[in-house]
């Protein structure tokens, strides 16, 4: 799908690490154009380039640096039907402001955890559950607001989820035990004190285990007639912080609904394809799931940046001595597990027609 004109968007919390990733991803996006950025009181009223401490790789785009930082309030001048905002707000601020934006008619694509498990809010990963956008009209009716909220999953959940989806579809999924090795960038900036993480592994990330045990049940659930039924699977998780800058690695053992050989499991991963609409999304990687046959892959340093940090890199599928099958999966936590995930969610909403691109905003969708 080709858009004759770009869709204006805003970024809430644009000065933080995830906000900077949104700026980086959207500065030259084929569908979206940044027209508004918001930030903390310290930065409001200043050019973005003066207010931000730029920490992501690459240069701050000059045309974005000139934008004046606005307060995070639902009166941003963003044309659209509905107007789009990407939220990189911290959890507390997101809980306060995102419903106000939805009530004011904005489409909110959020990286925050505040509403991931809220009724009628899609917890969305386009490769996993693109049909869950069917919750959007139910959300609008239930909360009586003209806009909507779409959440992306936690970065640790994201690292494990796509192989779980593949195995659920191919063989049936009954249970999983997950251990994650999570990069320090997931803690934001300035992050973890160097003396806490150097020469160390920290076996605690606040709230992370429960997110890993709850979010997949929603992601792998089914939506029928606008109602979501959670997947009936048993999950156990242990999250760990490790001294790696970017890239979350998950070791996952699964109990399947029937006996499956290692060859069958690998074939299911290699043969899997996303829904047809996925091909219309401009940020979608050519290979959303890449299986590596080497015995020592995936590795964060070698694999996290493949295809702009968007695919799942999966390997080491073996028989599990306790359950059935074990695998390793890697994703880039600040891209696929954060900002890039929200951008893909917005692209999906456009492709599915939840964001109007017709005469009301001077945009026309043209088949590619």
CSV table of C-alpha atoms in Angstrom, one decimal:
chain,number,residue,atom,x,y,z
A,1,UNK,CA,0.0,0.0,0.0
A,2,UNK,CA,1.3,3.5,-1.0
A,3,UNK,CA,0.2,6.7,0.6
A,4,UNK,CA,0.2,9.8,-1.6
A,5,UNK,CA,0.8,12.0,1.5
A,6,UNK,CA,2.3,11.2,4.9
A,7,UNK,CA,0.2,10.9,8.0
A,8,UNK,CA,1.1,13.5,10.7
A,9,UNK,CA,2.0,12.0,14.1
A,10,UNK,CA,3.2,13.1,17.5
A,11,UNK,CA,5.5,11.5,20.1
A,12,UNK,CA,4.7,11.6,23.8
A,13,UNK,CA,7.8,11.5,26.0
A,14,UNK,CA,10.1,12.1,23.1
A,15,UNK,CA,13.2,13.0,25.1
A,16,UNK,CA,13.7,9.6,26.8
A,17,UNK,CA,15.4,6.5,25.4
A,18,UNK,CA,12.3,5.0,23.8
A,19,UNK,CA,11.1,8.4,22.6
A,20,UNK,CA,14.5,8.9,20.9
A,21,UNK,CA,14.0,5.6,19.2
A,22,UNK,CA,10.6,6.8,17.9
A,23,UNK,CA,12.2,9.9,16.5
A,24,UNK,CA,14.9,7.8,14.8
A,25,UNK,CA,12.4,5.4,13.3
A,26,UNK,CA,9.8,8.0,12.2
A,27,UNK,CA,12.1,10.8,11.0
A,28,UNK,CA,12.1,9.4,7.5
A,29,UNK,CA,9.2,7.0,7.6
A,30,UNK,CA,7.3,6.4,4.3
A,31,UNK,CA,3.9,6.8,5.9
A,32,UNK,CA,4.3,9.0,9.0
A,33,UNK,CA,5.7,12.5,9.6
A,34,UNK,CA,6.5,13.8,13.0
A,35,UNK,CA,4.8,17.1,13.6
A,36,UNK,CA,4.7,17.3,17.5
A,37,UNK,CA,6.9,16.1,20.3
A,38,UNK,CA,6.2,16.4,24.1
A,39,UNK,CA,8.5,16.2,27.1
A,40,UNK,CA,9.0,17.0,30.7
A,41,UNK,CA,8.5,20.5,32.2
A,42,UNK,CA,12.3,21.0,31.9
A,43,UNK,CA,12.2,20.7,28.2
A,44,UNK,CA,8.8,22.3,27.3
A,45,UNK,CA,9.1,25.4,25.2
A,46,UNK,CA,12.6,24.6,24.0
A,47,UNK,CA,13.7,23.2,20.6
A,48,UNK,CA,13.8,19.4,20.8
A,49,UNK,CA,17.5,19.5,19.9
A,50,UNK,CA,18.3,21.6,23.0
A,51,UNK,CA,16.1,19.6,25.4
A,52,UNK,CA,17.1,16.1,24.5
A,53,UNK,CA,20.3,14.3,25.6
A,54,UNK,CA,20.6,12.2,22.4
A,55,UNK,CA,21.8,8.7,23.3
A,56,UNK,CA,20.7,6.4,20.4
A,57,UNK,CA,23.1,5.6,17.5
A,58,UNK,CA,23.2,8.1,14.7
A,59,UNK,CA,22.6,11.8,14.4
A,60,UNK,CA,19.5,13.6,15.6
A,61,UNK,CA,17.6,14.5,12.4
A,62,UNK,CA,17.9,18.3,12.0
A,63,UNK,CA,14.3,18.9,11.0
A,64,UNK,CA,13.2,17.2,14.2
A,65,UNK,CA,15.7,19.1,16.4
A,66,UNK,CA,13.9,22.3,15.5
A,67,UNK,CA,10.5,21.2,16.7
A,68,UNK,CA,9.4,22.9,19.9
A,69,UNK,CA,8.7,20.6,22.8
A,70,UNK,CA,5.1,20.8,24.0
A,71,UNK,CA,3.5,19.7,27.3
A,72,UNK,CA,2.0,16.2,27.3
A,73,UNK,CA,-1.6,17.3,27.0
A,74,UNK,CA,-4.4,16.2,24.6
A,75,UNK,CA,-4.5,19.4,22.6
A,76,UNK,CA,-1.7,18.8,20.2
A,77,UNK,CA,-2.3,20.2,16.7
A,78,UNK,CA,-2.0,16.9,14.8
A,79,UNK,CA,-4.4,16.5,11.8
A,80,UNK,CA,-5.8,13.1,11.3
A,81,UNK,CA,-8.9,10.8,11.6
A,82,UNK,CA,-8.0,9.9,14.3
A,83,UNK,CA,-4.7,11.8,15.0
A,84,UNK,CA,-1.9,9.5,15.9
A,85,UNK,CA,0.5,9.7,18.9
A,86,UNK,CA,3.2,7.3,19.8
A,87,UNK,CA,3.7,7.1,23.6
A,88,UNK,CA,7.1,6.6,25.2
A,89,UNK,CA,5.8,7.9,28.6
A,90,UNK,CA,6.8,6.2,31.8
A,91,UNK,CA,4.2,4.0,33.4
A,92,UNK,CA,2.8,6.5,35.9
A,93,UNK,CA,2.5,9.3,33.3
A,94,UNK,CA,1.1,6.9,30.7
A,95,UNK,CA,-1.6,5.8,33.1
A,96,UNK,CA,-2.7,9.4,33.6
A,97,UNK,CA,-2.4,10.8,30.1
A,98,UNK,CA,-3.1,8.0,27.6
A,99,UNK,CA,-6.8,7.6,28.5
A,100,UNK,CA,-7.1,11.4,28.2
A,101,UNK,CA,-5.7,11.3,24.7
A,102,UNK,CA,-8.0,8.4,23.7
A,103,UNK,CA,-11.0,10.3,25.2
A,104,UNK,CA,-9.9,13.4,23.2
A,105,UNK,CA,-10.0,11.3,20.0
A,106,UNK,CA,-6.3,10.4,19.5
A,107,UNK,CA,-5.1,6.9,18.4
A,108,UNK,CA,-2.5,6.1,21.1
A,109,UNK,CA,0.2,3.5,20.2
A,110,UNK,CA,2.0,2.9,23.5
A,111,UNK,CA,5.1,1.2,24.7
A,112,UNK,CA,4.1,1.6,28.3
A,113,UNK,CA,2.8,-1.3,30.5
A,114,UNK,CA,-0.1,0.6,32.0
A,115,UNK,CA,-2.9,-0.8,29.8
A,116,UNK,CA,-1.5,-4.0,28.3
A,117,UNK,CA,-3.8,-6.2,30.3
A,118,UNK,CA,-6.8,-3.8,30.3
A,119,UNK,CA,-10.0,-5.2,28.8
A,120,UNK,CA,-10.6,-4.2,25.2
A,121,UNK,CA,-7.1,-2.8,24.8
A,122,UNK,CA,-5.3,-4.8,22.1
A,123,UNK,CA,-1.9,-6.1,23.3
A,124,UNK,CA,-0.6,-6.3,19.8
A,125,UNK,CA,2.3,-7.9,17.8
A,126,UNK,CA,1.5,-8.0,14.1
A,127,UNK,CA,3.2,-11.3,13.5
A,128,UNK,CA,1.4,-12.9,16.4
A,129,UNK,CA,-2.1,-11.6,16.7
A,130,UNK,CA,-3.0,-9.1,14.0
A,131,UNK,CA,-6.7,-9.9,14.4
A,132,UNK,CA,-6.8,-8.5,17.9
A,133,UNK,CA,-7.3,-5.0,16.5
A,134,UNK,CA,-11.0,-6.2,16.3
A,135,UNK,CA,-11.0,-5.1,20.0
A,136,UNK,CA,-10.7,-1.4,19.0
A,137,UNK,CA,-14.4,-0.8,18.3
A,138,UNK,CA,-15.4,-2.6,21.5
A,139,UNK,CA,-12.9,-0.5,23.4
A,140,UNK,CA,-14.4,2.7,21.9
A,141,UNK,CA,-17.9,1.6,22.9
A,142,UNK,CA,-16.9,0.3,26.3
A,143,UNK,CA,-15.0,3.4,27.4
A,144,UNK,CA,-17.1,5.8,25.3
A,145,UNK,CA,-14.2,7.5,23.7
A,146,UNK,CA,-13.6,8.3,20.0
A,147,UNK,CA,-9.9,7.4,20.0
A,148,UNK,CA,-8.3,4.2,21.2
A,149,UNK,CA,-5.2,2.7,22.8
A,150,UNK,CA,-3.1,-0.1,21.3
A,151,UNK,CA,-0.3,-1.5,23.5
A,152,UNK,CA,2.8,-3.4,22.5
A,153,UNK,CA,4.1,-6.2,24.7
A,154,UNK,CA,6.8,-6.1,27.2
A,155,UNK,CA,10.3,-6.4,25.7
A,156,UNK,CA,11.0,-9.7,27.5
A,157,UNK,CA,7.6,-11.2,26.5
A,158,UNK,CA,8.4,-10.2,22.9
A,159,UNK,CA,11.6,-12.1,22.9
A,160,UNK,CA,9.9,-15.4,23.6
A,161,UNK,CA,6.5,-15.0,22.0
A,162,UNK,CA,6.8,-15.8,18.2
A,163,UNK,CA,8.1,-19.3,18.6
A,164,UNK,CA,5.3,-19.9,21.1
A,165,UNK,CA,2.8,-18.8,18.6
A,166,UNK,CA,4.3,-21.0,15.9
A,167,UNK,CA,4.2,-24.0,18.2
A,168,UNK,CA,0.7,-23.2,19.4
A,169,UNK,CA,-0.6,-23.2,15.8
A,170,UNK,CA,1.3,-26.2,14.6
A,171,UNK,CA,1.1,-28.6,17.6
A,172,UNK,CA,-0.9,-27.0,20.4
A,173,UNK,CA,0.7,-25.4,23.4
A,174,UNK,CA,0.1,-26.4,27.0
A,175,UNK,CA,2.9,-24.9,29.1
A,176,UNK,CA,6.2,-23.1,28.9
A,177,UNK,CA,9.1,-22.3,31.2
A,178,UNK,CA,11.0,-19.2,30.3
A,179,UNK,CA,14.3,-17.8,31.5
A,180,UNK,CA,15.4,-14.4,30.0
A,181,UNK,CA,18.8,-12.8,29.8
A,182,UNK,CA,17.9,-9.1,29.4
A,183,UNK,CA,20.1,-6.2,28.2
A,184,UNK,CA,20.8,-3.2,30.4
A,185,UNK,CA,19.3,-0.8,27.9
A,186,UNK,CA,15.9,-2.2,29.0
A,187,UNK,CA,16.4,-0.2,32.2
A,188,UNK,CA,16.5,3.1,30.4
A,189,UNK,CA,19.0,5.9,30.9
A,190,UNK,CA,21.1,6.2,33.0
A,191,UNK,CA,20.0,2.7,33.9
A,192,UNK,CA,21.7,0.3,36.3
A,193,UNK,CA,24.8,1.4,38.3
A,194,UNK,CA,27.9,0.0,36.7
A,195,UNK,CA,29.1,-1.6,40.0
A,196,UNK,CA,25.8,-3.5,40.1
A,197,UNK,CA,26.0,-5.0,36.6
A,198,UNK,CA,29.7,-5.3,35.7
A,199,UNK,CA,31.0,-8.8,36.4
A,200,UNK,CA,27.5,-9.8,37.5
A,201,UNK,CA,24.0,-11.1,36.7
A,202,UNK,CA,21.1,-9.6,38.6
A,203,UNK,CA,18.3,-12.2,38.9
A,204,UNK,CA,15.6,-9.7,39.6
A,205,UNK,CA,13.8,-7.1,37.4
A,206,UNK,CA,10.8,-5.6,39.1
A,207,UNK,CA,7.5,-7.0,37.8
A,208,UNK,CA,9.1,-8.7,34.9
A,209,UNK,CA,8.4,-12.3,35.9
A,210,UNK,CA,4.7,-11.7,36.1
A,211,UNK,CA,4.6,-9.9,32.8
A,212,UNK,CA,6.2,-12.9,31.2
A,213,UNK,CA,3.7,-15.2,32.9
A,214,UNK,CA,0.6,-13.1,32.0
A,215,UNK,CA,1.1,-11.3,28.7
A,216,UNK,CA,1.5,-14.4,26.5
A,217,UNK,CA,-1.9,-15.6,27.6
A,218,UNK,CA,-3.5,-12.5,26.1
A,219,UNK,CA,-1.3,-12.4,23.0
A,220,UNK,CA,-2.0,-16.0,22.2
A,221,UNK,CA,-5.7,-15.7,23.0
A,222,UNK,CA,-8.5,-15.6,20.5
A,223,UNK,CA,-10.9,-12.8,19.6
A,224,UNK,CA,-14.4,-13.8,18.5
A,225,UNK,CA,-17.2,-11.3,18.0
A,226,UNK,CA,-15.2,-8.6,19.7
A,227,UNK,CA,-14.5,-10.6,22.9
A,228,UNK,CA,-11.1,-11.9,23.9
A,229,UNK,CA,-10.5,-15.3,25.4
A,230,UNK,CA,-7.1,-15.9,27.0
A,231,UNK,CA,-5.0,-18.8,25.9
A,232,UNK,CA,-5.3,-21.7,28.4
A,233,UNK,CA,-1.6,-22.3,28.9
A,234,UNK,CA,0.6,-22.6,32.1
A,235,UNK,CA,3.6,-20.3,32.2
A,236,UNK,CA,6.6,-19.9,34.6
A,237,UNK,CA,9.3,-17.3,34.2
A,238,UNK,CA,12.6,-16.0,35.6
A,239,UNK,CA,14.0,-12.7,34.3
A,240,UNK,CA,17.6,-11.8,34.7
A,241,UNK,CA,19.6,-8.6,33.9
A,242,UNK,CA,22.9,-9.3,32.2
A,243,UNK,CA,25.8,-7.0,31.1
A,244,UNK,CA,24.8,-6.7,27.5
A,245,UNK,CA,23.9,-3.3,26.0
A,246,UNK,CA,21.1,-4.4,23.6
A,247,UNK,CA,19.3,-7.7,22.9
A,248,UNK,CA,17.1,-9.9,25.1
A,249,UNK,CA,17.8,-13.6,24.9
A,250,UNK,CA,15.2,-16.1,26.1
A,251,UNK,CA,15.6,-19.8,26.9
A,252,UNK,CA,12.2,-21.5,26.6
A,253,UNK,CA,11.0,-25.0,27.3
A,254,UNK,CA,7.6,-25.9,26.0
A,255,UNK,CA,5.0,-28.7,26.7
A,256,UNK,CA,3.1,-29.4,23.5
A,257,UNK,CA,-0.2,-31.1,22.9
A,258,UNK,CA,1.3,-34.0,21.0
A,259,UNK,CA,4.7,-35.6,20.6
A,260,UNK,CA,6.9,-33.6,18.3
A,261,UNK,CA,10.4,-34.3,17.0
A,262,UNK,CA,13.2,-31.7,16.8
A,263,UNK,CA,13.0,-31.9,13.0
A,264,UNK,CA,9.3,-31.2,13.1
A,265,UNK,CA,9.7,-28.2,15.5
A,266,UNK,CA,12.5,-26.7,13.3
A,267,UNK,CA,10.4,-27.2,10.2
A,268,UNK,CA,7.4,-25.4,11.8
A,269,UNK,CA,9.6,-22.4,12.6
A,270,UNK,CA,11.2,-22.3,9.1
A,271,UNK,CA,7.9,-22.8,7.3
A,272,UNK,CA,5.9,-20.2,9.3
A,273,UNK,CA,4.6,-17.2,7.5
A,274,UNK,CA,2.8,-14.1,8.9
A,275,UNK,CA,-0.7,-13.0,7.8
A,276,UNK,CA,-0.9,-11.7,4.2
A,277,UNK,CA,-1.5,-8.1,5.4
A,278,UNK,CA,1.9,-8.1,6.9
A,279,UNK,CA,3.5,-7.6,3.5
A,280,UNK,CA,1.8,-4.2,3.3
A,281,UNK,CA,3.6,-2.8,6.3
A,282,UNK,CA,6.6,-0.7,5.2
A,283,UNK,CA,8.7,-1.4,8.3
A,284,UNK,CA,8.1,-5.2,8.3
A,285,UNK,CA,11.3,-7.2,7.8
A,286,UNK,CA,11.6,-9.6,4.9
A,287,UNK,CA,12.2,-12.4,7.3
A,288,UNK,CA,10.4,-11.9,10.6
A,289,UNK,CA,11.6,-15.2,12.0
A,290,UNK,CA,15.1,-16.4,11.2
A,291,UNK,CA,16.3,-19.9,12.4
A,292,UNK,CA,20.0,-20.3,12.9
A,293,UNK,CA,21.3,-23.9,12.8
A,294,UNK,CA,24.7,-23.1,14.4
A,295,UNK,CA,25.1,-24.6,17.9
A,296,UNK,CA,26.1,-21.2,19.4
A,297,UNK,CA,23.4,-18.9,18.0
A,298,UNK,CA,21.6,-16.7,18.5
A,299,UNK,CA,24.0,-14.2,20.2
A,300,UNK,CA,23.1,-10.6,21.0
A,301,UNK,CA,26.2,-9.0,19.5
A,302,UNK,CA,26.0,-11.0,16.3
A,303,UNK,CA,22.3,-11.1,15.7
A,304,UNK,CA,20.4,-8.2,17.3
A,305,UNK,CA,20.8,-5.8,14.4
A,306,UNK,CA,19.8,-8.1,11.6
A,307,UNK,CA,17.2,-6.4,9.3
A,308,UNK,CA,17.1,-3.2,11.5
A,309,UNK,CA,16.6,-5.1,14.7
A,310,UNK,CA,13.1,-6.4,13.8
A,311,UNK,CA,13.2,-10.2,13.4
A,312,UNK,CA,13.2,-13.0,15.9
A,313,UNK,CA,16.4,-14.9,15.8
A,314,UNK,CA,15.8,-18.4,16.9
A,315,UNK,CA,18.1,-21.4,17.4
A,316,UNK,CA,19.1,-24.4,19.5
A,317,UNK,CA,15.8,-26.3,19.2
A,318,UNK,CA,16.5,-29.5,21.1
A,319,UNK,CA,14.5,-32.1,23.0
A,320,UNK,CA,13.8,-31.0,26.6
A,321,UNK,CA,14.4,-33.6,29.3
A,322,UNK,CA,11.5,-32.2,31.4
A,323,UNK,CA,9.0,-30.9,28.9
A,324,UNK,CA,9.0,-31.5,25.1
A,325,UNK,CA,11.1,-29.0,23.2
A,326,UNK,CA,13.6,-26.2,24.2
A,327,UNK,CA,14.7,-23.3,22.1
A,328,UNK,CA,16.6,-20.0,22.3
A,329,UNK,CA,15.2,-16.8,20.9
A,330,UNK,CA,16.6,-13.3,20.6
A,331,UNK,CA,15.1,-9.9,19.9
A,332,UNK,CA,16.4,-6.3,20.0
A,333,UNK,CA,14.7,-4.9,23.1
A,334,UNK,CA,14.7,-1.2,22.3
A,335,UNK,CA,13.6,-1.8,18.6
A,336,UNK,CA,11.4,-4.9,18.1
A,337,UNK,CA,10.6,-5.0,21.9
A,338,UNK,CA,9.8,-1.3,22.1
A,339,UNK,CA,9.6,1.6,19.6
A,340,UNK,CA,9.7,-0.5,16.4
A,341,UNK,CA,6.9,-2.7,17.7
A,342,UNK,CA,4.6,0.3,18.2
A,343,UNK,CA,5.4,1.6,14.8
A,344,UNK,CA,4.5,-1.7,13.2
A,345,UNK,CA,1.3,-1.7,15.3
A,346,UNK,CA,0.4,1.7,13.8
A,347,UNK,CA,1.2,0.6,10.3
A,348,UNK,CA,-1.1,-2.4,10.8
A,349,UNK,CA,-3.9,-0.1,12.0
A,350,UNK,CA,-3.5,2.0,8.9
A,351,UNK,CA,-3.5,-1.1,6.6
A,352,UNK,CA,-6.6,-2.5,8.3
A,353,UNK,CA,-8.5,0.8,8.0
A,354,UNK,CA,-8.6,1.9,11.7
A,355,UNK,CA,-6.7,5.1,10.7
A,356,UNK,CA,-8.5,6.9,7.8
A,357,UNK,CA,-6.3,7.9,4.9
A,358,UNK,CA,-9.0,9.4,2.7
A,359,UNK,CA,-10.2,12.9,1.9
A,360,UNK,CA,-10.7,14.0,5.5
A,361,UNK,CA,-6.9,14.3,6.0
A,362,UNK,CA,-5.9,14.7,2.4
A,363,UNK,CA,-4.5,11.2,2.1
A,364,UNK,CA,-5.2,8.5,-0.4
A,365,UNK,CA,-4.3,4.9,0.0
A,366,UNK,CA,-3.1,3.5,-3.4
A,367,UNK,CA,-2.3,-0.2,-3.9
A,368,UNK,CA,1.4,-0.8,-4.5
